[in-house]
Coordinates of C-alpha atoms in Angstrom, one line a residue:
Chain F
X1 CA -20.2 -9.4 -12.0
X2 CA -23.3 -11.2 -13.3
X3 CA -21.2 -13.6 -15.2
X4 CA -19.0 -14.2 -12.3
X5 CA -21.9 -15.1 -10.1
X6 CA -23.6 -17.2 -12.8
X7 CA -20.4 -19.3 -13.2
X8 CA -20.2 -19.9 -9.5
X9 CA -23.8 -20.9 -9.3
X10 CA -23.4 -23.4 -12.2
X11 CA -20.4 -24.8 -10.4
X12 CA -22.5 -25.2 -7.2
X13 CA -25.1 -27.2 -9.1
X14 CA -22.5 -29.5 -10.5
X15 CA -21.0 -30.0 -7.0
X16 CA -24.5 -30.8 -5.6
X17 CA -25.1 -33.3 -8.3
X18 CA -21.8 -34.9 -7.4
X19 CA -22.8 -35.0 -3.8
X20 CA -26.1 -36.8 -4.7
X21 CA -24.1 -39.5 -6.6
X22 CA -21.6 -40.0 -3.8
X23 CA -24.3 -40.3 -1.1
X24 CA -26.3 -42.7 -3.3
X25 CA -23.2 -44.8 -3.7
X26 CA -22.8 -44.8 0.1
X27 CA -26.2 -46.5 0.4
X28 CA -24.8 -49.3 -1.8
X29 CA -21.4 -49.8 -0.3
X30 CA -21.9 -49.2 3.4
X31 CA -22.0 -52.4 5.4
X32 CA -25.4 -53.5 6.8
X33 CA -28.7 -54.2 5.0
X34 CA -30.9 -51.0 5.1
X35 CA -34.0 -53.1 4.7
X36 CA -33.1 -55.2 7.7
X37 CA -32.2 -52.1 9.7
X38 CA -35.5 -50.4 8.7
X39 CA -37.6 -53.5 9.5
X40 CA -36.2 -53.7 13.0
X41 CA -34.1 -56.3 14.8
X42 CA -36.8 -58.9 15.4
X43 CA -38.4 -58.8 12.0
X44 CA -39.0 -62.0 10.1
X45 CA -37.5 -62.7 6.7
X46 CA -40.9 -61.9 5.1
X47 CA -41.2 -58.6 6.9
X48 CA -37.6 -57.7 5.7
X49 CA -38.5 -58.6 2.1
X50 CA -41.7 -56.5 2.3
X51 CA -39.7 -53.5 3.6
X52 CA -37.2 -54.1 0.8
X53 CA -39.9 -53.7 -1.8
X54 CA -41.5 -50.7 0.0
X55 CA -38.1 -48.9 0.0
X56 CA -37.5 -49.8 -3.7
X57 CA -34.3 -51.7 -2.8
X58 CA -35.3 -54.6 -5.1
X59 CA -35.1 -52.4 -8.2
X60 CA -32.0 -52.0 -10.6
X61 CA -29.3 -49.5 -9.6
X62 CA -30.3 -46.9 -12.2
X63 CA -33.9 -47.1 -11.2
X64 CA -33.0 -46.8 -7.5
X65 CA -30.8 -43.8 -8.3
X66 CA -33.5 -41.9 -10.2
X67 CA -35.9 -42.7 -7.4
X68 CA -33.4 -41.4 -4.9
X69 CA -32.7 -38.2 -6.9
X70 CA -36.5 -37.6 -7.2
X71 CA -37.0 -38.0 -3.5
X72 CA -34.0 -35.7 -2.8
X73 CA -35.5 -33.0 -5.0
X74 CA -38.7 -33.2 -3.0
X75 CA -36.7 -32.8 0.3
X76 CA -37.3 -36.4 1.2
X77 CA -34.2 -37.8 2.9
X78 CA -35.8 -40.9 4.1
X79 CA -36.9 -41.9 7.6
X80 CA -34.7 -42.5 10.5
X81 CA -35.1 -46.0 11.8
X82 CA -34.0 -44.8 15.2
X83 CA -36.3 -41.8 15.8
X84 CA -38.9 -42.9 13.3
X85 CA -39.2 -39.4 12.0
X86 CA -38.2 -38.0 8.6
X87 CA -34.4 -37.4 8.5
X88 CA -35.0 -33.9 7.2
X89 CA -37.0 -32.9 10.2
X90 CA -34.4 -34.4 12.6
X91 CA -31.6 -32.6 10.8
X92 CA -33.5 -29.3 10.7
X93 CA -34.0 -29.6 14.4
X94 CA -30.4 -30.4 15.1
X95 CA -28.7 -28.0 12.6
X96 CA -29.3 -24.6 14.4
X97 CA -27.4 -25.7 17.5
X98 CA -24.4 -26.8 15.4
X99 CA -24.5 -23.6 13.3
X100 CA -24.5 -21.6 16.5
X101 CA -21.4 -23.5 17.7
X102 CA -19.7 -23.1 14.4
X103 CA -20.4 -19.4 14.2
X104 CA -19.0 -18.9 17.7
X105 CA -15.9 -20.9 16.8
X106 CA -15.5 -18.9 13.6
X107 CA -15.8 -15.6 15.5
X108 CA -13.0 -16.8 17.8
X109 CA -11.0 -18.0 14.9
X110 CA -11.2 -14.7 13.0
X111 CA -10.7 -12.6 16.2
X112 CA -7.5 -14.5 17.0
X113 CA -6.1 -15.5 13.7
X114 CA -6.4 -12.2 11.7
X115 CA -4.7 -9.9 14.2
X116 CA -2.1 -12.6 15.0
X117 CA -1.3 -13.1 11.3
X118 CA -1.1 -9.3 10.7
X119 CA 1.2 -8.8 13.7
X120 CA 3.4 -11.8 12.8
X121 CA 3.8 -10.4 9.2
X122 CA 4.6 -6.9 10.6
X123 CA 7.3 -8.4 12.9
X124 CA 8.4 -11.1 10.5
X125 CA 11.4 -13.0 11.5
X126 CA 11.4 -11.6 15.0
X127 CA 10.5 -13.2 18.3
X128 CA 6.8 -12.3 18.2
X129 CA 6.5 -13.9 14.7
X130 CA 8.1 -17.2 15.9
X131 CA 6.0 -17.2 19.1
X132 CA 2.8 -16.7 17.1
X133 CA 3.6 -19.5 14.8
X134 CA 4.5 -21.9 17.8
X135 CA 1.2 -21.1 19.6
X136 CA -1.0 -21.6 16.6
X137 CA 0.8 -24.8 15.6
X138 CA 0.3 -26.1 19.0
X139 CA -3.4 -25.4 18.7
X140 CA -3.5 -27.3 15.4
X141 CA -1.4 -30.2 16.6
X142 CA -3.3 -31.0 19.8
X143 CA -6.1 -33.6 19.3
X144 CA -9.5 -32.1 19.6
X145 CA -10.8 -34.5 22.3
X146 CA -7.7 -34.0 24.4
X147 CA -7.9 -30.2 24.2
X148 CA -11.6 -30.3 25.0
X149 CA -11.1 -32.5 28.1
X150 CA -8.2 -30.4 29.3
X151 CA -10.2 -27.2 29.0
X152 CA -13.0 -28.8 30.9
X153 CA -10.6 -30.0 33.6
X154 CA -9.0 -26.5 34.0
X155 CA -11.8 -24.0 33.4
X156 CA -14.8 -26.0 34.5
X157 CA -13.7 -28.5 37.1
X158 CA -10.7 -26.7 38.8
X159 CA -11.4 -23.0 38.3
X160 CA -15.2 -23.3 38.1
X161 CA -15.2 -20.3 35.7
X162 CA -17.3 -22.0 32.9
X163 CA -19.9 -24.7 32.7
X164 CA -18.7 -28.2 32.1
X165 CA -21.2 -29.5 29.6
X166 CA -24.6 -28.7 28.0
X167 CA -26.1 -25.7 26.3
X168 CA -28.1 -24.0 29.0
X169 CA -28.3 -24.2 32.8
X170 CA -31.2 -25.9 34.5
X171 CA -34.0 -23.5 35.2
X172 CA -33.4 -21.3 32.2
X173 CA -36.1 -21.4 29.6
X174 CA -35.8 -20.0 26.1
X175 CA -38.6 -20.0 23.5
X176 CA -37.7 -21.9 20.3
X177 CA -37.5 -19.3 17.5
X178 CA -34.4 -20.0 15.4
X179 CA -33.2 -23.0 17.3
X180 CA -29.9 -21.2 18.2
X181 CA -30.3 -20.8 22.0
X182 CA -28.2 -17.7 22.4
X183 CA -30.0 -16.0 19.5
X184 CA -33.4 -17.0 20.8
X185 CA -32.6 -15.7 24.3
X186 CA -31.5 -12.4 22.7
X187 CA -34.6 -12.2 20.6
X188 CA -36.9 -12.9 23.5
X189 CA -35.0 -10.3 25.6
X190 CA -33.9 -12.9 28.2
X191 CA -30.5 -11.5 29.1
X192 CA -29.8 -14.0 31.9
X193 CA -30.3 -16.9 29.5
X194 CA -28.3 -15.1 26.8
X195 CA -25.3 -14.7 29.1
X196 CA -25.7 -18.3 30.2
X197 CA -25.9 -19.6 26.7
X198 CA -22.7 -17.7 25.7
X199 CA -20.9 -19.1 28.8
X200 CA -21.8 -22.6 27.6
X201 CA -20.5 -21.8 24.2
X202 CA -17.0 -20.6 25.2
X203 CA -15.2 -23.9 25.8
X204 CA -16.7 -25.9 22.9
X205 CA -16.1 -23.0 20.5
X206 CA -12.5 -22.5 21.6
X207 CA -11.9 -26.3 21.2
X208 CA -13.5 -26.3 17.8
X209 CA -11.6 -23.2 16.7
X210 CA -8.1 -24.3 17.9
X211 CA -7.4 -26.5 14.9
X212 CA -8.4 -23.8 12.4
X213 CA -6.5 -20.8 13.8
X214 CA -3.1 -21.8 12.6
X215 CA -4.1 -22.1 8.9
X216 CA -5.8 -18.7 8.8
X217 CA -3.0 -17.0 10.8
X218 CA -0.5 -18.4 8.3
X219 CA -2.5 -17.4 5.3
X220 CA -3.0 -13.9 6.6
X221 CA 0.6 -13.6 7.6
X222 CA 1.9 -14.5 4.1
X223 CA -0.6 -12.4 2.2
X224 CA 0.1 -9.4 4.5
X225 CA 3.8 -9.9 3.9
X226 CA 3.2 -9.8 0.1
X227 CA 1.0 -6.8 0.5
X228 CA 3.4 -4.9 2.7
X229 CA 6.1 -5.3 0.1
X230 CA 4.1 -3.7 -2.6
X231 CA 4.6 -0.2 -4.0
X232 CA 1.2 1.0 -2.9
X233 CA 2.1 0.4 0.7
X234 CA 5.3 2.4 0.3
X235 CA 3.2 5.1 -1.4
X236 CA 0.8 5.1 1.6
X237 CA 3.8 5.6 3.9
X238 CA 5.0 8.4 1.7
X239 CA 1.8 10.3 2.2
X240 CA 2.5 10.4 6.0
X241 CA 0.0 7.7 7.1
X242 CA 0.8 6.1 10.5
X243 CA 2.0 2.5 10.5
X244 CA -1.3 1.3 11.9
X245 CA -3.2 3.0 9.2
X246 CA -0.8 1.8 6.5
X247 CA -1.3 -1.8 7.6
X248 CA -5.0 -1.8 8.4
X249 CA -6.6 0.7 6.0
X250 CA -4.2 0.3 3.0
X251 CA -3.1 -3.3 3.4
X252 CA -5.5 -5.5 5.2
X253 CA -8.3 -5.5 2.6
X254 CA -6.0 -6.8 -0.1
X255 CA -4.5 -9.4 2.3
X256 CA -7.9 -10.7 3.3
X257 CA -8.9 -11.9 -0.1
X258 CA -7.0 -15.2 0.2
X259 CA -8.0 -15.6 3.8
X260 CA -11.7 -15.2 2.9
X261 CA -11.5 -18.3 0.7
X262 CA -9.9 -20.3 3.5
X263 CA -12.5 -19.1 6.0
X264 CA -15.4 -20.0 3.8
X265 CA -14.2 -23.6 3.4
X266 CA -13.4 -23.8 7.1
X267 CA -17.1 -23.1 7.9
X268 CA -17.9 -26.3 6.1
X269 CA -15.1 -28.2 7.8
X270 CA -16.1 -26.9 11.2
X271 CA -19.6 -28.2 10.7
X272 CA -18.1 -31.6 10.0
X273 CA -15.8 -31.3 13.1
X274 CA -18.7 -30.7 15.5
X275 CA -19.0 -34.5 15.8
X276 CA -16.3 -34.7 18.5
X277 CA -16.8 -31.4 20.1
X278 CA -20.6 -31.9 20.6
X279 CA -19.9 -35.4 22.1
X280 CA -17.3 -34.1 24.5
X281 CA -19.4 -31.1 25.7
X282 CA -22.7 -33.0 25.7
X283 CA -24.4 -30.6 23.3
X284 CA -27.1 -31.5 20.8
X285 CA -26.4 -30.8 17.2
X286 CA -25.8 -32.3 13.9
X287 CA -22.5 -33.8 15.0
X288 CA -24.0 -35.6 18.0
X289 CA -26.9 -36.7 15.7
X290 CA -24.5 -38.2 13.2
X291 CA -22.6 -40.1 15.9
X292 CA -25.9 -41.6 17.2
X293 CA -26.9 -42.5 13.6
X294 CA -23.7 -44.3 12.9
X295 CA -23.8 -46.2 16.2
X296 CA -27.4 -47.2 15.4
X297 CA -26.6 -48.2 11.8
X298 CA -29.2 -45.6 10.8
X299 CA -28.2 -45.4 7.2
X300 CA -30.6 -42.7 6.0
X301 CA -29.8 -40.5 9.0
X302 CA -26.1 -40.8 8.2
X303 CA -26.6 -39.9 4.6
X304 CA -28.9 -37.1 5.4
X305 CA -26.3 -35.5 7.7
X306 CA -23.6 -35.8 5.0
X307 CA -26.0 -34.3 2.5
X308 CA -26.9 -31.4 4.7
X309 CA -23.3 -30.6 5.6
X310 CA -22.4 -30.8 1.9
X311 CA -25.2 -28.3 1.0
X312 CA -24.1 -26.0 3.8
X313 CA -20.6 -26.2 2.3
X314 CA -21.8 -25.2 -1.1
X315 CA -23.9 -22.4 0.2
X316 CA -20.9 -21.1 2.2
X317 CA -18.8 -21.0 -0.9
X318 CA -21.4 -18.9 -2.7
X319 CA -21.4 -16.5 0.3
X320 CA -17.6 -16.4 0.1
X321 CA -17.8 -15.4 -3.5
X322 CA -20.1 -12.5 -2.6
X323 CA -17.7 -11.4 0.1
X324 CA -14.9 -11.4 -2.4
X325 CA -16.9 -9.3 -4.8
X326 CA -17.1 -6.8 -2.1
X327 CA -13.4 -7.1 -1.2
X328 CA -12.1 -6.9 -4.7
X329 CA -13.5 -4.4 -7.2
X330 CA -11.7 -5.9 -10.1
X331 CA -14.1 -8.9 -9.9
X332 CA -17.1 -6.7 -10.2
X333 CA -16.1 -5.7 -13.8
X334 CA -18.4 -7.3 -16.3
X335 CA -16.7 -10.2 -18.1
X336 CA -13.7 -10.1 -15.8
X337 CA -11.7 -13.2 -16.3
X338 CA -9.7 -12.9 -13.2
X339 CA -9.7 -15.8 -10.8
X340 CA -9.5 -15.8 -7.1
X341 CA -5.9 -17.0 -6.2
X342 CA -4.2 -14.3 -8.3
X343 CA -5.9 -11.4 -6.7
X344 CA -3.6 -10.7 -3.7
X345 CA -0.5 -10.9 -5.8
X346 CA 0.3 -7.5 -7.4
X347 CA 0.4 -7.3 -11.1
Chain Q
X1 CA 23.0 28.9 -2.6
X2 CA 21.0 31.5 -0.6
X3 CA 18.0 29.6 0.8
X4 CA 18.5 25.9 0.5
X5 CA 15.2 24.0 0.9
X6 CA 16.9 20.7 0.9
X7 CA 20.5 20.1 1.7
X8 CA 21.9 16.5 1.6
X9 CA 25.4 16.0 3.0
X10 CA 27.4 12.7 2.7
X11 CA 24.3 10.6 2.6
X12 CA 25.1 6.9 2.8
X13 CA 22.7 4.0 2.7
X14 CA 23.2 0.3 3.2
X15 CA 20.9 -2.7 3.2
X16 CA 21.2 -6.0 4.9
X17 CA 22.5 -8.7 2.6
X18 CA 23.2 -12.4 2.9
X19 CA 26.9 -11.6 3.7
X20 CA 26.4 -8.6 6.0
X21 CA 25.3 -5.0 5.1
X22 CA 25.7 -3.9 1.5
X23 CA 26.4 -0.2 1.0
X24 CA 24.4 1.2 -2.0
X25 CA 24.9 4.9 -1.6
X26 CA 28.4 6.1 -0.7
X27 CA 28.2 9.7 0.3
X28 CA 25.9 11.9 -1.9
X29 CA 25.7 15.7 -1.6
X30 CA 22.7 17.6 -3.0
X31 CA 21.4 21.1 -2.7
X32 CA 18.0 22.3 -3.8
X33 CA 16.7 25.8 -3.5
X34 CA 13.0 26.7 -3.2
X35 CA 11.2 26.3 -6.6
X36 CA 14.3 24.9 -8.2
X37 CA 14.2 21.8 -10.5
X38 CA 17.1 19.4 -10.1
X39 CA 17.7 16.2 -12.0
X40 CA 19.4 13.2 -10.5
X41 CA 20.7 11.3 -13.4
X42 CA 22.3 7.9 -13.6
X43 CA 21.9 4.4 -15.0
X44 CA 19.9 1.7 -13.2
X45 CA 21.6 0.6 -10.1
X46 CA 23.5 3.9 -9.6
X47 CA 21.6 4.5 -6.3
X48 CA 19.4 7.4 -7.4
X49 CA 16.1 5.8 -6.4
X50 CA 17.6 4.7 -3.1
X51 CA 18.8 8.3 -2.5
X52 CA 15.2 9.5 -3.1
X53 CA 13.7 7.0 -0.7
X54 CA 16.4 7.7 1.8
X55 CA 15.4 11.3 1.9
X56 CA 11.9 10.3 3.0
X57 CA 13.3 7.3 5.1
X58 CA 10.9 5.0 3.3
X59 CA 12.9 1.8 3.4
X60 CA 12.5 0.4 6.9
X61 CA 15.4 -2.0 6.5
X62 CA 17.9 0.6 5.3
X63 CA 20.7 2.0 7.5
X64 CA 21.2 5.6 6.7
X65 CA 23.9 8.1 7.7
X66 CA 24.9 11.7 6.9
X67 CA 22.5 14.6 7.0
X68 CA 19.3 15.4 5.1
X69 CA 18.3 18.9 6.0
X70 CA 14.9 20.3 5.1
X71 CA 14.8 24.0 6.0
X72 CA 17.7 23.3 8.4
X73 CA 16.1 20.4 10.3
X74 CA 17.8 17.0 9.9
X75 CA 15.3 14.5 8.7
X76 CA 17.5 11.5 9.5
X77 CA 17.2 12.1 13.2
X78 CA 13.6 13.2 13.3
X79 CA 11.3 11.1 15.6
X80 CA 8.8 9.0 13.6
X81 CA 5.8 11.1 14.3
X82 CA 7.5 14.3 13.0
X83 CA 8.9 12.4 10.0
X84 CA 5.3 11.5 9.1
X85 CA 4.4 15.1 9.2
X86 CA 7.1 15.7 6.6
X87 CA 6.0 12.9 4.3
X88 CA 3.2 14.0 1.9
X89 CA 2.8 17.4 3.4
X90 CA 6.3 18.9 2.9
X91 CA 7.8 16.3 0.5
X92 CA 5.7 14.5 -2.0
X93 CA 6.8 11.4 -3.9
X94 CA 5.8 10.3 -7.4
X95 CA 6.3 6.7 -8.1
X96 CA 7.7 5.0 -11.2
X97 CA 5.1 2.4 -11.9
X98 CA 1.5 3.8 -11.5
X99 CA 0.0 0.3 -11.7
X100 CA 1.9 -1.0 -8.7
X101 CA 1.7 2.2 -6.8
X102 CA -2.1 2.4 -6.7
X103 CA -4.0 0.3 -4.3
X104 CA -6.2 -2.0 -6.5
X105 CA -9.1 -2.3 -4.0
X106 CA -9.6 1.4 -3.1
X107 CA -11.1 4.0 -5.3
X108 CA -8.7 6.6 -6.7
X109 CA -10.6 9.3 -4.9
X110 CA -10.0 7.6 -1.6
X111 CA -6.3 7.4 -2.4
X112 CA -6.0 10.9 -3.7
X113 CA -7.6 12.5 -0.6
X114 CA -5.6 10.4 1.9
X115 CA -2.8 13.0 2.5
X116 CA -5.5 15.5 3.4
X117 CA -7.9 13.3 5.3
X118 CA -5.2 12.0 7.6
X119 CA -4.4 15.6 8.4
X120 CA -7.9 16.3 9.5
X121 CA -9.3 18.0 6.3
X122 CA -13.1 17.2 6.1
X123 CA -13.9 14.6 3.5
X124 CA -16.1 16.9 1.4
X125 CA -13.4 19.6 1.2
X126 CA -10.7 17.0 0.4
X127 CA -12.9 15.6 -2.3
X128 CA -13.5 19.0 -3.9
X129 CA -9.8 19.7 -3.9
X130 CA -9.0 16.2 -5.3
X131 CA -11.5 16.6 -8.1
X132 CA -10.2 20.0 -9.0
X133 CA -6.6 18.7 -9.0
X134 CA -7.5 15.7 -11.1
X135 CA -9.3 18.0 -13.6
X136 CA -6.2 20.3 -13.7
X137 CA -4.1 17.2 -14.5
X138 CA -6.3 16.6 -17.6
X139 CA -8.5 13.8 -16.4
X140 CA -11.8 14.3 -18.2
X141 CA -15.0 14.0 -16.2
X142 CA -13.0 14.0 -13.0
X143 CA -16.0 14.2 -10.7
X144 CA -17.5 11.0 -11.9
X145 CA -14.1 9.2 -12.3
X146 CA -13.2 10.0 -8.7
X147 CA -15.1 6.9 -7.5
X148 CA -13.5 4.5 -10.1
X149 CA -10.9 2.0 -9.3
X150 CA -7.3 2.0 -10.7
X151 CA -7.9 -0.9 -13.1
X152 CA -10.5 1.3 -14.9
X153 CA -7.7 3.9 -15.8
X154 CA -5.1 3.8 -18.6
X155 CA -1.4 4.0 -17.7
X156 CA -1.1 7.7 -18.4
X157 CA -4.2 8.5 -16.4
X158 CA -3.0 6.3 -13.5
X159 CA 0.2 8.3 -13.4
X160 CA -1.8 11.5 -13.2
X161 CA -3.5 10.0 -10.2
X162 CA -0.1 9.2 -8.6
X163 CA 1.0 12.8 -9.2
X164 CA -2.2 14.0 -7.7
X165 CA -1.6 12.0 -4.5
X166 CA 1.9 13.5 -4.3
X167 CA 1.0 17.1 -4.7
X168 CA -2.5 17.4 -3.2
X169 CA -1.2 18.5 0.2
X170 CA 1.0 21.2 -1.5
X171 CA 4.4 20.0 -0.5
X172 CA 7.5 22.3 -0.9
X173 CA 9.4 19.6 -2.6
X174 CA 8.3 17.0 -5.1
X175 CA 10.5 14.0 -5.7
X176 CA 9.6 12.3 -9.0
X177 CA 11.2 8.9 -9.2
X178 CA 11.3 8.0 -13.0
X179 CA 7.8 9.4 -13.4
X180 CA 7.5 8.6 -17.1
X181 CA 9.6 5.5 -17.5
X182 CA 6.6 3.0 -17.6
X183 CA 4.6 5.2 -20.0
X184 CA 4.6 5.2 -23.7
X185 CA 6.5 8.0 -25.5
X186 CA 3.5 10.2 -26.4
X187 CA 2.1 10.1 -22.9
X188 CA 5.6 10.7 -21.4
X189 CA 6.0 14.1 -22.9
X190 CA 2.5 15.2 -21.8
X191 CA 3.0 13.9 -18.2
X192 CA 6.3 15.7 -18.0
X193 CA 4.8 18.9 -19.3
X194 CA 2.0 18.7 -16.7
X195 CA 4.5 18.1 -13.9
X196 CA 6.5 21.1 -15.0
X197 CA 3.4 23.4 -15.2
X198 CA 2.0 22.2 -12.0
X199 CA 5.2 22.6 -10.0
X200 CA 5.7 26.1 -11.5
X201 CA 2.1 27.1 -10.5
X202 CA 2.6 26.0 -7.0
X203 CA 6.2 27.0 -6.7
X204 CA 7.4 23.5 -5.8
X205 CA 10.9 22.4 -6.0
X206 CA 11.4 19.2 -7.9
X207 CA 14.0 16.4 -7.6
X208 CA 13.6 14.5 -10.9
X209 CA 15.1 11.1 -10.9
X210 CA 15.8 9.7 -14.3
X211 CA 18.1 7.6 -16.4
X212 CA 17.0 9.4 -19.5
X213 CA 19.2 12.4 -20.3
X214 CA 16.8 13.2 -23.1
X215 CA 14.1 14.5 -20.8
X216 CA 16.4 16.4 -18.4
X217 CA 17.3 19.3 -20.8
X218 CA 13.8 20.6 -21.1
X219 CA 12.9 20.1 -17.5
X220 CA 15.6 20.8 -14.9
X221 CA 17.8 23.7 -14.1
X222 CA 20.6 21.7 -12.7
X223 CA 21.6 18.1 -12.8
X224 CA 23.6 15.7 -10.5
X225 CA 25.1 12.7 -12.3
X226 CA 25.3 9.6 -10.2
X227 CA 27.3 6.4 -10.7
X228 CA 27.9 3.5 -8.4
X229 CA 26.3 5.3 -5.4
X230 CA 28.3 8.5 -5.8
X231 CA 27.6 11.9 -7.3
X232 CA 30.3 12.3 -10.0
X233 CA 29.3 15.6 -11.5
X234 CA 27.0 18.5 -10.5
X235 CA 26.2 21.7 -12.4
X236 CA 23.7 23.6 -14.5
X237 CA 22.1 21.3 -17.2
X238 CA 23.4 23.5 -20.1
X239 CA 27.0 23.2 -18.8
X240 CA 26.8 19.5 -18.4
X241 CA 25.4 19.1 -21.9
X242 CA 28.0 21.5 -23.4
X243 CA 31.1 20.6 -21.6
X244 CA 30.8 17.5 -19.4
X245 CA 33.8 17.3 -17.1
X246 CA 33.5 13.7 -15.9
X247 CA 34.3 10.9 -18.3
X248 CA 31.2 9.0 -17.3
X249 CA 28.9 12.0 -18.1
X250 CA 30.5 12.2 -21.5
X251 CA 29.9 8.5 -22.1
X252 CA 26.3 8.9 -20.9
X253 CA 25.7 11.7 -23.3
X254 CA 27.3 9.9 -26.1
X255 CA 24.9 7.0 -25.4
X256 CA 21.8 9.1 -26.1
X257 CA 20.6 8.2 -29.6
X258 CA 20.0 11.2 -31.8
X259 CA 17.5 11.8 -34.6
X260 CA 19.4 12.9 -37.6
X261 CA 22.6 11.4 -36.3
X262 CA 24.6 8.9 -38.2
X263 CA 22.3 5.9 -37.9
X264 CA 24.9 3.5 -39.2
X265 CA 27.0 4.1 -36.1
X266 CA 26.5 1.4 -33.5
X267 CA 24.9 2.6 -30.2
X268 CA 27.4 3.4 -27.6
X269 CA 27.7 1.3 -24.4
X270 CA 29.4 2.5 -21.3
X271 CA 32.5 0.5 -20.3
X272 CA 32.7 -0.7 -16.7
X273 CA 35.6 0.1 -14.5
X274 CA 36.1 3.7 -15.7
X275 CA 35.5 5.3 -12.2

């Protein structure tokens, strides 16, 4: 178990180092002169040259890279030319709202995809299976911006069931504790604001989740099918267990191992996909921040966003490993050489 | 047969195949009295395992016909809920491959106590009975090992766990489907012995399914020989050994290698087509 975790942590460090290299290269190849952008539009040539020296952009590439790495390790992601604040502070202010959106979308994703996948596996080849596949595929095939607009049109504009945009209705006040509005409302005991924040989350979360449900449902379906064909499921049946118990108590845990890998990666992808959703629904967040940064040619803000999303991705993967340790006792054995993809398949 | 516990009449089983249903069992008759040990013998593919699973209706894709009576009630027409009450509680099943038959992500204790827990036995009481049974089956330090996972057990120990799952709810009939095939020879004998003792103690009838005539003699009272989905010979084990009536049974007996026999003689194979 210790060795398993250690190996994962070493891998994570390697990935983070790779991320640093890639983001550094981005500063070199992206169009636009960072010195000019930082100096401002009306700066003179002398002012731009001065900024270039101040930012260390006149040094050799290796020197620039070591300097960049050193600043990263100190948590210095540079200063946004647009907000004139440290990028790290900006991102830290923006991240919670996006995390809130991603968690809500993930909850919807799991709540829909897992039962759907299990049911489709149980009724494989029949009408329910085909219908489930069609619906999820539709969700994956529809472009995010179109789906978002359609949901707004139907549920907000026509039926007036849910708010059109934003994160909280006018007049609602929530103290800033975690930065996630719904959680802050809950922590401060403001139930009205909590309900309102949740209502504001529904449409964006559904829009964000739609593209991810199909993959999870299909993974769950195929691993449940493999599991249901195994001897230990027949054995469970032979003890007199009900079908529901056979599938859920005896089968699901095995079947969820491959799905947990996918779900962990999806958390990272979702954070990257907040860009469009936050723009459509007028929410603040790291996606909206990235869009502004790109439009403003705000190089360090763009790179900072990429870095933070990358770090979140790596952290999520470590969390997934912990979940898998819990799901699969064979991994807990010291010195186990087993790897993730083989787990669901029976020996 | 005075009090038949299990009575199978004209059991047929077919499975969906690419070119329509394929019939695998073509009318098998079996009778098993309370406490009796019956061996169902045949080569692989003779339909003996399918017969065992058909008795418990375990294959959801199989089409079954005929009658399978347990104490006079036909299992083939039982509604699902009442069928579940039969499985595990009145008929236990021991699987062939103990590695595949145990759930890798659940503790063996959880798995052993399931037949009791789903019938409302409190967890503590179920655990006590499970530990007792496991100790009876020769698992050392059963109390501590109860919370271990299947991968922490050897093959022979795993098979004891599978047996424990099958007998913990005290069924009247134990179906053992090739219970020793995947074990090495030394362990085979011990597991078979345990199975014999345990079922005697609890007055359980046993339907032993095997391809190995060598283990039948010491275990079963009577034997049914199956081939191509049909029962070709039935009788007391001694009679079948001494004077096999069916040509196939003779061939099967001749194919058992014997210690002290003429080892220069080639091993006998059974010719196809001799129905």
